[in-house]
Short mmCIF file of C-alpha atoms in Angstrom, two decimals:
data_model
loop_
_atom_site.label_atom_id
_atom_site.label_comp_id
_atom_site.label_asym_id
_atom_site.label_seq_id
_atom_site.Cartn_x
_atom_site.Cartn_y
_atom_site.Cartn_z
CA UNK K 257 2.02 -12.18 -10.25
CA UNK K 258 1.91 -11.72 -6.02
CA UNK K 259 1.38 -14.61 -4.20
CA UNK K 260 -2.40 -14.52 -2.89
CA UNK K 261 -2.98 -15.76 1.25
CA UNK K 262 -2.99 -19.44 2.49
CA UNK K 263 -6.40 -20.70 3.08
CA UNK K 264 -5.23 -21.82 7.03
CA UNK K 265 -3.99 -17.58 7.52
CA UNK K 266 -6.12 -15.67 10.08
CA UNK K 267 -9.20 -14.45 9.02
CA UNK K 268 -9.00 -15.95 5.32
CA UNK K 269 -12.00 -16.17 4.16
CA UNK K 270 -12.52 -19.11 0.63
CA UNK K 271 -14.80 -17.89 -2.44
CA UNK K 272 -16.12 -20.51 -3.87
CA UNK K 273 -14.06 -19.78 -6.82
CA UNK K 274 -11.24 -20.48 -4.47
CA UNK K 275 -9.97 -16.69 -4.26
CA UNK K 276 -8.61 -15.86 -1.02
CA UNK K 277 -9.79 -12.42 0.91
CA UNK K 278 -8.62 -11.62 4.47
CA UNK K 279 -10.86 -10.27 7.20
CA UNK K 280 -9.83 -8.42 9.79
CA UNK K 281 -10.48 -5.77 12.07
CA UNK K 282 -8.62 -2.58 11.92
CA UNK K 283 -8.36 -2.02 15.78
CA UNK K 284 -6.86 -5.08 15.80
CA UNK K 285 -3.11 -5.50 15.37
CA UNK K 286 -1.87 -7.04 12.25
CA UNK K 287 -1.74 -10.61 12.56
CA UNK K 288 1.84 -12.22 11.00
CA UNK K 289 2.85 -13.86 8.05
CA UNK K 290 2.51 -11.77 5.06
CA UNK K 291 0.73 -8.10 4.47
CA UNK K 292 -1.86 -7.41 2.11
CA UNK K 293 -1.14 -6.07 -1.23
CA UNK K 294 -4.39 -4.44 -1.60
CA UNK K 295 -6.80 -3.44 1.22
CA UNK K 296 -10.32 -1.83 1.23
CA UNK K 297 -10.55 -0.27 4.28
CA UNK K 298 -14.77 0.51 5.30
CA UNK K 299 -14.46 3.20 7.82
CA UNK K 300 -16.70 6.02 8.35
CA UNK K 301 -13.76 8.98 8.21
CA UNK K 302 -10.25 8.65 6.71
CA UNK K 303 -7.79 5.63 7.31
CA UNK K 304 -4.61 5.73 8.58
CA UNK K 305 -2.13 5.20 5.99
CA UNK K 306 -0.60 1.82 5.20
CA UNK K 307 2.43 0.73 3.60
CA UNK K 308 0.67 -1.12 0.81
CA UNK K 309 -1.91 0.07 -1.97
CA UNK K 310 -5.31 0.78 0.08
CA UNK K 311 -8.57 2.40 -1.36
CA UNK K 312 -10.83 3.97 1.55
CA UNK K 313 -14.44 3.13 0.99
CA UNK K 314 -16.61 5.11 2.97
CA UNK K 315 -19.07 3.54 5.66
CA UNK K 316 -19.74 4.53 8.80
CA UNK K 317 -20.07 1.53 11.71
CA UNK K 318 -23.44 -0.03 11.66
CA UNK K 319 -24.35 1.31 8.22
CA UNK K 320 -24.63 0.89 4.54
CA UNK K 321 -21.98 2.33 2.34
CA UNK K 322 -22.35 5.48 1.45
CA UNK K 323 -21.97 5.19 -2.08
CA UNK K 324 -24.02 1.87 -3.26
CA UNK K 325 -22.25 2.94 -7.08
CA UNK K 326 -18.66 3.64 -5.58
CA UNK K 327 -18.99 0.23 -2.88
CA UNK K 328 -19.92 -1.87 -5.97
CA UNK K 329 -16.85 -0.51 -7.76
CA UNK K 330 -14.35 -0.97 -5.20
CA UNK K 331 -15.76 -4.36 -4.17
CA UNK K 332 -15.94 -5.79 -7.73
CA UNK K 333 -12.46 -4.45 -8.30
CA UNK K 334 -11.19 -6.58 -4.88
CA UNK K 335 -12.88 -9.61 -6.19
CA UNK K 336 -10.84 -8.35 -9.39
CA UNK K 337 -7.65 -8.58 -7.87
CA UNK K 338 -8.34 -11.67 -5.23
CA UNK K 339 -7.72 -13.90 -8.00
CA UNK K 340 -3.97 -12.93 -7.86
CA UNK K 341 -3.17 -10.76 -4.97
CA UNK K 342 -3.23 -10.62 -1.76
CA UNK K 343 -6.48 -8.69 -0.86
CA UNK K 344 -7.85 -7.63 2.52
CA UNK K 345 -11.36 -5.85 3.68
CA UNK K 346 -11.25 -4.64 7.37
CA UNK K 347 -13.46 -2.29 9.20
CA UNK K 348 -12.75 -1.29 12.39
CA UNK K 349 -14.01 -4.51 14.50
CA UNK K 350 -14.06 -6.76 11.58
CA UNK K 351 -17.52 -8.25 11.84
CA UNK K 352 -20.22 -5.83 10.53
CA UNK K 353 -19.04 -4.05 7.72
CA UNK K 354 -16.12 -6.47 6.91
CA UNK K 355 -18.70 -9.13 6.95
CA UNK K 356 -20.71 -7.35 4.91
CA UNK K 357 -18.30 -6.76 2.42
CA UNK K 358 -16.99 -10.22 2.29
CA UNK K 359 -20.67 -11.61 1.53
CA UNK K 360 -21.22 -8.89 -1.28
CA UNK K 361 -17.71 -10.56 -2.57
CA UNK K 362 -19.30 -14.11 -1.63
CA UNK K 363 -22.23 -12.96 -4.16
CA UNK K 364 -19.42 -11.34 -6.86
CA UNK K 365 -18.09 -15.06 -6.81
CA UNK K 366 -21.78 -16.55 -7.24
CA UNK K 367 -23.45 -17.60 -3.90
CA UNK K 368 -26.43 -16.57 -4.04
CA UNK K 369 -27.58 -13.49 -2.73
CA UNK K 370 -30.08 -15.04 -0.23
CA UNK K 371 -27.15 -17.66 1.06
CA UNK K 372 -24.40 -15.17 1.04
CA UNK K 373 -24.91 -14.29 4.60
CA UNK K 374 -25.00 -17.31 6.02
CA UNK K 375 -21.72 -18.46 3.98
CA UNK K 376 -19.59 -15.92 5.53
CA UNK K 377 -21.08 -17.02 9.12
CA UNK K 378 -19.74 -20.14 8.17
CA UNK K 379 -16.87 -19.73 6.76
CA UNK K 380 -15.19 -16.23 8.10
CA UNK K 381 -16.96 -15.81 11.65
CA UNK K 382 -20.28 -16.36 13.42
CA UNK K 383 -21.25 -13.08 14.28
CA UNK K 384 -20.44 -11.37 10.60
CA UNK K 385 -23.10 -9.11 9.20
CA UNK K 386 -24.45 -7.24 12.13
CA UNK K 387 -27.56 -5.33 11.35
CA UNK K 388 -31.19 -6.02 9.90
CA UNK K 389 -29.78 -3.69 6.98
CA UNK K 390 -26.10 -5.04 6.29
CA UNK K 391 -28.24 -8.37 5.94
CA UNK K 392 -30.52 -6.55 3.32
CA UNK K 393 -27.99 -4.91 1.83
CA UNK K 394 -26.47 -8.36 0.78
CA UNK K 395 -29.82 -9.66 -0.66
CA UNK K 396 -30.13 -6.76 -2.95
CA UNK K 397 -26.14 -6.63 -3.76
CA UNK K 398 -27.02 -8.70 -7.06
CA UNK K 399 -29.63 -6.56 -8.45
#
C-alpha cells in the first residue's frame, strides 16, 4: 500500500470520503515533498513523460474531454486509486480542466452534481472550472 498526500500539501484537494487528489498545473514546476504515483494528465496533445505511472486523457484547454466514455473511465479509475495512492490531475494551468476533473471526482465521491462546482471553489481554488461548459459538464457527470 503507497502512502496517499497530506491534506496541508499544495494543491490537495479533500473528497468527502477523505481521499486525497492533488491539483496542479503542468506549466508549473513540481512543488516538493513527495511525487505522485499516478497522474491523469488533461492536455489537448501528448504529455511529456514522467517518472511515475501517468495515463494521458485527452482535452484540449477550454473544452470538454474528448471522450465523455474514456474521461469517465480514467476519472473513476483515479477516484479508484485515491483511496490508496498518491493521485494527481493537472492540466496545463491547473484551474479549468483540473478543476473540472477534480469536481467530476467530487461527484464520484458523492457531492452532488449541482454542488460539485462550488466544492472545488472552496476547497481546491477560487477560480476552478472555467467555462459555461466545464460547469455543465459537471452537472451532467452523474447521469
Amino acid at each position: 500500500m503507497t502512502t496517499t498526500w497530506h491534506a496541508s500539501d499544495p494543491g490537495v484537494l479533500r473528497l468527502p470520503s477523505g481521499r486525497l487528489v492533488r491539483g496542479r498545473g503542468l506549466r508549473r514546476p513540481l512543488p516538493a515533498g513527495p511525487t505522485p504515483t499516478y497522474a491523469v494528465h488533461l492536455l489537448g496533445t501528448q504529455p511529456p513523460e514522467v517518472p511515475w505511472e501517468a495515463c494521458w486523457l485527452r482535452w484540449p484547454d477550454f473544452r470538454l474531454p474528448s471522450s465523455h466514455t474514456r474521461a469517465r473511465a480514467v476519472l473513476g479509475e483515479a477516484w479508484d486509486r485515491a483511496a490508496t495512492e498518491r493521485v494527481e490531475v493537472a492540466c496545463g494551468g491547473g484551474r479549468g480542466r483540473t478543476g473540472t476533473a477534480l469536481a467530476a471526482l467530487a461527484v464520484l465521491d458523492g457531492v452532488p452534481a449541482d454542488r460539485a462546482v462550488e466544492f472545488v471553489r472552496r476547497h481546491y481554488h477560487h477560480r476552478a472550472v472555467e467555462t459555461p461548459w466545464q460547469k455543465r459538464y459537471v452537472r451532467r457527470f452523474a447521469a
